[in-house]
Amino acid sequence: MELAAIFISAVLVQNFVLYYFLGICPFLGVSKKIDSAFSMGLAVTFVMSITAVVSWLINNLILIPFGLDYLQIVSFILVIASLVQLVEMFIRKISPPLYQALGIYLPLITTNCAIMGLALIAALNEYSFVETVIFGFSSGIGFTLAIVLIAGIREQLDLADVPEPLKGAGIALIVAGIMALAFNGFIGMLT
Amino acid sequence: MTEILISIITMTALGFLFSVGLVFAYKKLKVEEDPKIEQVSEALPQANCGACGYAGCRAFAEAVAKGEAEVNGCPVGGEDVTSEIANILGIEAPEVVKQLARLHCRGTHEAAKDKGPYIGISTCHAAHLIGGTKQCSFGCLHSGDCVRVCPFDALHMGEEGLPVVDEDKCTACGKCVDACPRNLFELHPVSQEIIVFCRSLDRGAASRKACKNACIACGICARACPEAIVMENNIAVITDYKKISPDKIPEIEKCPTDAIGRLHKDTNEEEKEEEKKEDEG
C-alpha cells in the first residue's frame, strides 16, 4: 500500500515537472513533437531509475555511516555525470538505433535538475531501498506523462490562432501553468 | 581537521572509483566509427549554422560519410571545403555555385517616407508587429535583426539605413533570410546581375508616394526582356535570370525608380564614364 502511494504520488500528485517545477528545460525545449518528447521521457525514466538506485547505495553505505551527509550534493553530481556517460556508451554499443533516437537528449540529462532533485528528495524522505527504486521509476513515468501531454497540446497549438506576441515559449508557459494547476487537483487523492 | 580529511579522502576515492569504472567501460564498449566522419568533420567550417539542413557540422559529416548528403552540401565552406571532402571520400568534386544574400529593398531613410516615429523595442520583429515605421508596409524596418543574426559578421547597417552585405564574408548561410520579418533577403548566385530591389505589392501610385525607389509596375523592364521578367501583383518578377542577355541590361535599367537593375551599377557606370573620357582623350 505504501509503495502504491509513492507511485501515485510521484506520477500524479508530486509530479517532478508540475509540482516541484524541476526539469523545465527539457519540458519546454523538447516538447514540440510527441515522438521526441516520448523519447526524452524514456531516457529520463531510464537515468532516473538507475540514479535512484546508485545514489541510495552511496548515500546509505558510504555517506551516512561516515557521517558525511553534507557531501550529498557533490557526490550525487558525480554519480549522475558518470552514470549518464556509462549509459550513453552502453546504449551506443548495444542499440545504435536507440542511440540515434535519443541523440542529444541523453547527454543533456546530465545537467537536468530533475535527476538531482530526485536523488536529494529520496535521501531527504529517508526511503528504503525498494521505496527508492519505485520512487525513481515512477518519477520518470511522471516526467514522461507531463512532457508527452504538453507535446500533444503544443502540436494542436501550432494550428490554433495564437496572438502573435504569445507564439512559441509564451503560450507554452501558459499551458504549463494551467497543467500544473490541473495536476494540483490530484492532491486530494492521498489524504 | 579529521572531518576535512575524511571528506577529501571519500570524495577522491569516489571520483577515482567512477573514473576507473568509466575507463574500463570505455574500453569494453568502444564503438568503431567510420574514420571518414572525423576527417570530413575536421574539414568543415565548424560554424554549426545549420545552413546545410542538418543539426550541425557533425551531423552533416555523418550524412556525407554515409552518402546521404551531397559533397557540396555545405554552402558556407564553398569550393575549398567541397574539394577537400571530395578528396577524403575519393570522388570528383561537383561544381559549386557561390551564392550571396541580397536585400530586396532600396527604401533608404531618404527614399522611403516615414509614417511616424517609432518608440519601442528596437527590433524589426517588434516594429513589424505594429505595422512598421514607413508608409511602405513591405520594406526594410532599419532595426537590423539581420545584422544581429549574421554569424559571419557579413552584414552591417549602412549610412542610408539599409543593411549592406559584405560579399567577401557572406557565405549564404541563410540566417538573414529567416530573420527578416518582411522576407527581404533572398539568396542569389553571384552571377545573377539583375535584381528587383523592391517587394511592394501596392499599386503604382501608392508605391511611388511611399518610396522613391519602389517598383511602380510600369512594365518597362518586362517589355525590354519579356522572356525573363513578368509583372505579377504590381511588381516585377524575374522568372529566369539566365535568360537575361547582357545587351538587354541597359534597357532594363531604364527603370524610372531604380527598383530593378544591377547592384553595382554605380561603380560600373563610373568605369564606363572613365572609359569614355579616355576614348575622347
mmCIF file with all atom_site columns, C-alpha atoms in Angstrom, chain B residues 114-204:
data_model
loop_
_atom_site.group_PDB
_atom_site.id
_atom_site.type_symbol
_atom_site.label_atom_id
_atom_site.label_alt_id
_atom_site.label_comp_id
_atom_site.label_asym_id
_atom_site.label_entity_id
_atom_site.label_seq_id
_atom_site.pdbx_PDB_ins_code
_atom_site.Cartn_x
_atom_site.Cartn_y
_atom_site.Cartn_z
_atom_site.occupancy
_atom_site.B_iso_or_equiv
_atom_site.pdbx_formal_charge
_atom_site.auth_seq_id
_atom_site.auth_comp_id
_atom_site.auth_asym_id
_atom_site.auth_atom_id
_atom_site.pdbx_PDB_model_num
ATOM 1  C CA . ASP B 1 114 ? 8.121  57.764 -42.513 1.00 0.00 ? 114 ASP B CA 1
ATOM 2  C CA . LYS B 1 115 ? 4.650  57.033 -41.213 1.00 0.00 ? 115 LYS B CA 1
ATOM 3  C CA . GLY B 1 116 ? 5.530  58.356 -37.778 1.00 0.00 ? 116 GLY B CA 1
ATOM 4  C CA . PRO B 1 117 ? 8.139  57.992 -35.052 1.00 0.00 ? 117 PRO B CA 1
ATOM 5  C CA . TYR B 1 118 ? 8.572  54.521 -33.541 1.00 0.00 ? 118 TYR B CA 1
ATOM 6  C CA . ILE B 1 119 ? 9.176  54.294 -29.824 1.00 0.00 ? 119 ILE B CA 1
ATOM 7  C CA . GLY B 1 120 ? 9.534  50.744 -28.542 1.00 0.00 ? 120 GLY B CA 1
ATOM 8  C CA . ILE B 1 121 ? 11.682 47.639 -28.604 1.00 0.00 ? 121 ILE B CA 1
ATOM 9  C CA . SER B 1 122 ? 14.192 48.276 -31.345 1.00 0.00 ? 122 SER B CA 1
ATOM 10 C CA . THR B 1 123 ? 13.938 45.058 -33.295 1.00 0.00 ? 123 THR B CA 1
ATOM 11 C CA . CYS B 1 124 ? 12.425 44.611 -36.728 1.00 0.00 ? 124 CYS B CA 1
ATOM 12 C CA . HIS B 1 125 ? 10.069 41.923 -35.432 1.00 0.00 ? 125 HIS B CA 1
ATOM 13 C CA . ALA B 1 126 ? 8.625  44.261 -32.805 1.00 0.00 ? 126 ALA B CA 1
ATOM 14 C CA . ALA B 1 127 ? 8.278  47.089 -35.314 1.00 0.00 ? 127 ALA B CA 1
ATOM 15 C CA . HIS B 1 128 ? 6.693  44.736 -37.835 1.00 0.00 ? 128 HIS B CA 1
ATOM 16 C CA . LEU B 1 129 ? 4.010  43.695 -35.344 1.00 0.00 ? 129 LEU B CA 1
ATOM 17 C CA . ILE B 1 130 ? 2.592  47.206 -35.254 1.00 0.00 ? 130 ILE B CA 1
ATOM 18 C CA . GLY B 1 131 ? 2.948  47.703 -38.977 1.00 0.00 ? 131 GLY B CA 1
ATOM 19 C CA . GLY B 1 132 ? 6.372  49.295 -39.221 1.00 0.00 ? 132 GLY B CA 1
ATOM 20 C CA . THR B 1 133 ? 7.549  52.876 -39.289 1.00 0.00 ? 133 THR B CA 1
ATOM 21 C CA . LYS B 1 134 ? 7.434  53.536 -43.005 1.00 0.00 ? 134 LYS B CA 1
ATOM 22 C CA . GLN B 1 135 ? 4.472  54.259 -45.208 1.00 0.00 ? 135 GLN B CA 1
ATOM 23 C CA . CYS B 1 136 ? 5.557  51.264 -47.262 1.00 0.00 ? 136 CYS B CA 1
ATOM 24 C CA . SER B 1 137 ? 4.463  48.139 -45.409 1.00 0.00 ? 137 SER B CA 1
ATOM 25 C CA . PHE B 1 138 ? 6.754  45.833 -47.391 1.00 0.00 ? 138 PHE B CA 1
ATOM 26 C CA . GLY B 1 139 ? 10.160 47.469 -46.989 1.00 0.00 ? 139 GLY B CA 1
ATOM 27 C CA . CYS B 1 140 ? 13.126 47.445 -44.636 1.00 0.00 ? 140 CYS B CA 1
ATOM 28 C CA . LEU B 1 141 ? 12.459 48.368 -40.993 1.00 0.00 ? 141 LEU B CA 1
ATOM 29 C CA . HIS B 1 142 ? 16.054 49.549 -40.361 1.00 0.00 ? 142 HIS B CA 1
ATOM 30 C CA . SER B 1 143 ? 16.380 47.913 -36.927 1.00 0.00 ? 143 SER B CA 1
ATOM 31 C CA . GLY B 1 144 ? 18.963 45.375 -38.037 1.00 0.00 ? 144 GLY B CA 1
ATOM 32 C CA . ASP B 1 145 ? 17.592 41.980 -36.967 1.00 0.00 ? 145 ASP B CA 1
ATOM 33 C CA . CYS B 1 146 ? 19.583 40.589 -39.898 1.00 0.00 ? 146 CYS B CA 1
ATOM 34 C CA . VAL B 1 147 ? 22.805 42.271 -38.755 1.00 0.00 ? 147 VAL B CA 1
ATOM 35 C CA . ARG B 1 148 ? 22.485 40.764 -35.281 1.00 0.00 ? 148 ARG B CA 1
ATOM 36 C CA . VAL B 1 149 ? 21.717 37.281 -36.546 1.00 0.00 ? 149 VAL B CA 1
ATOM 37 C CA . CYS B 1 150 ? 24.606 37.057 -39.053 1.00 0.00 ? 150 CYS B CA 1
ATOM 38 C CA . PRO B 1 151 ? 27.161 34.570 -37.672 1.00 0.00 ? 151 PRO B CA 1
ATOM 39 C CA . PHE B 1 152 ? 29.883 35.652 -40.093 1.00 0.00 ? 152 PHE B CA 1
ATOM 40 C CA . ASP B 1 153 ? 29.874 39.419 -39.479 1.00 0.00 ? 153 ASP B CA 1
ATOM 41 C CA . ALA B 1 154 ? 28.965 39.885 -43.125 1.00 0.00 ? 154 ALA B CA 1
ATOM 42 C CA . LEU B 1 155 ? 26.128 42.364 -42.568 1.00 0.00 ? 155 LEU B CA 1
ATOM 43 C CA . HIS B 1 156 ? 26.298 45.875 -41.222 1.00 0.00 ? 156 HIS B CA 1
ATOM 44 C CA . MET B 1 157 ? 23.976 48.852 -41.251 1.00 0.00 ? 157 MET B CA 1
ATOM 45 C CA . GLY B 1 158 ? 24.833 51.301 -43.998 1.00 0.00 ? 158 GLY B CA 1
ATOM 46 C CA . GLU B 1 159 ? 24.607 55.064 -43.577 1.00 0.00 ? 159 GLU B CA 1
ATOM 47 C CA . GLU B 1 160 ? 21.402 55.158 -45.580 1.00 0.00 ? 160 GLU B CA 1
ATOM 48 C CA . GLY B 1 161 ? 19.662 52.845 -43.115 1.00 0.00 ? 161 GLY B CA 1
ATOM 49 C CA . LEU B 1 162 ? 19.794 49.662 -45.144 1.00 0.00 ? 162 LEU B CA 1
ATOM 50 C CA . PRO B 1 163 ? 21.854 46.583 -44.261 1.00 0.00 ? 163 PRO B CA 1
ATOM 51 C CA . VAL B 1 164 ? 24.870 46.144 -46.539 1.00 0.00 ? 164 VAL B CA 1
ATOM 52 C CA . VAL B 1 165 ? 26.119 42.675 -47.444 1.00 0.00 ? 165 VAL B CA 1
ATOM 53 C CA . ASP B 1 166 ? 29.875 42.187 -47.304 1.00 0.00 ? 166 ASP B CA 1
ATOM 54 C CA . GLU B 1 167 ? 30.311 39.984 -50.348 1.00 0.00 ? 167 GLU B CA 1
ATOM 55 C CA . ASP B 1 168 ? 33.653 38.577 -49.213 1.00 0.00 ? 168 ASP B CA 1
ATOM 56 C CA . LYS B 1 169 ? 32.308 37.493 -45.846 1.00 0.00 ? 169 LYS B CA 1
ATOM 57 C CA . CYS B 1 170 ? 28.801 36.371 -46.866 1.00 0.00 ? 170 CYS B CA 1
ATOM 58 C CA . THR B 1 171 ? 28.560 32.600 -47.010 1.00 0.00 ? 171 THR B CA 1
ATOM 59 C CA . ALA B 1 172 ? 24.887 32.333 -47.992 1.00 0.00 ? 172 ALA B CA 1
ATOM 60 C CA . CYS B 1 173 ? 24.012 30.513 -44.766 1.00 0.00 ? 173 CYS B CA 1
ATOM 61 C CA . GLY B 1 174 ? 20.501 31.953 -44.994 1.00 0.00 ? 174 GLY B CA 1
ATOM 62 C CA . LYS B 1 175 ? 20.161 33.185 -41.385 1.00 0.00 ? 175 LYS B CA 1
ATOM 63 C CA . CYS B 1 176 ? 19.210 36.679 -42.534 1.00 0.00 ? 176 CYS B CA 1
ATOM 64 C CA . VAL B 1 177 ? 16.624 35.210 -44.908 1.00 0.00 ? 177 VAL B CA 1
ATOM 65 C CA . ASP B 1 178 ? 14.869 33.666 -41.908 1.00 0.00 ? 178 ASP B CA 1
ATOM 66 C CA . ALA B 1 179 ? 15.458 36.626 -39.593 1.00 0.00 ? 179 ALA B CA 1
ATOM 67 C CA . CYS B 1 180 ? 13.832 39.343 -41.712 1.00 0.00 ? 180 CYS B CA 1
ATOM 68 C CA . PRO B 1 181 ? 10.143 39.624 -40.752 1.00 0.00 ? 181 PRO B CA 1
ATOM 69 C CA . ARG B 1 182 ? 9.422  41.014 -44.212 1.00 0.00 ? 182 ARG B CA 1
ATOM 70 C CA . ASN B 1 183 ? 11.370 38.393 -46.174 1.00 0.00 ? 183 ASN B CA 1
ATOM 71 C CA . LEU B 1 184 ? 13.531 40.992 -47.859 1.00 0.00 ? 184 LEU B CA 1
ATOM 72 C CA . PHE B 1 185 ? 16.580 38.750 -48.155 1.00 0.00 ? 185 PHE B CA 1
ATOM 73 C CA . GLU B 1 186 ? 16.996 36.095 -50.762 1.00 0.00 ? 186 GLU B CA 1
ATOM 74 C CA . LEU B 1 187 ? 19.982 34.009 -51.837 1.00 0.00 ? 187 LEU B CA 1
ATOM 75 C CA . HIS B 1 188 ? 21.093 34.563 -55.416 1.00 0.00 ? 188 HIS B CA 1
ATOM 76 C CA . PRO B 1 189 ? 24.013 33.187 -57.408 1.00 0.00 ? 189 PRO B CA 1
ATOM 77 C CA . VAL B 1 190 ? 26.846 35.693 -57.683 1.00 0.00 ? 190 VAL B CA 1
ATOM 78 C CA . SER B 1 191 ? 26.458 35.561 -61.450 1.00 0.00 ? 191 SER B CA 1
ATOM 79 C CA . GLN B 1 192 ? 22.923 36.978 -61.264 1.00 0.00 ? 192 GLN B CA 1
ATOM 80 C CA . GLU B 1 193 ? 23.386 40.639 -62.099 1.00 0.00 ? 193 GLU B CA 1
ATOM 81 C CA . ILE B 1 194 ? 19.832 41.903 -62.351 1.00 0.00 ? 194 ILE B CA 1
ATOM 82 C CA . ILE B 1 195 ? 17.835 42.005 -59.129 1.00 0.00 ? 195 ILE B CA 1
ATOM 83 C CA . VAL B 1 196 ? 14.433 43.501 -58.262 1.00 0.00 ? 196 VAL B CA 1
ATOM 84 C CA . PHE B 1 197 ? 15.085 45.796 -55.306 1.00 0.00 ? 197 PHE B CA 1
ATOM 85 C CA . CYS B 1 198 ? 11.520 46.030 -54.091 1.00 0.00 ? 198 CYS B CA 1
ATOM 86 C CA . ARG B 1 199 ? 8.843  43.844 -52.523 1.00 0.00 ? 199 ARG B CA 1
ATOM 87 C CA . SER B 1 200 ? 5.965  46.312 -52.530 1.00 0.00 ? 200 SER B CA 1
ATOM 88 C CA . LEU B 1 201 ? 2.685  44.885 -53.758 1.00 0.00 ? 201 LEU B CA 1
ATOM 89 C CA . ASP B 1 202 ? 0.929  48.254 -53.551 1.00 0.00 ? 202 ASP B CA 1
ATOM 90 C CA . ARG B 1 203 ? -0.444 49.805 -56.699 1.00 0.00 ? 203 ARG B CA 1
ATOM 91 C CA . GLY B 1 204 ? 1.924  52.056 -58.633 1.00 0.00 ? 204 GLY B CA 1
#
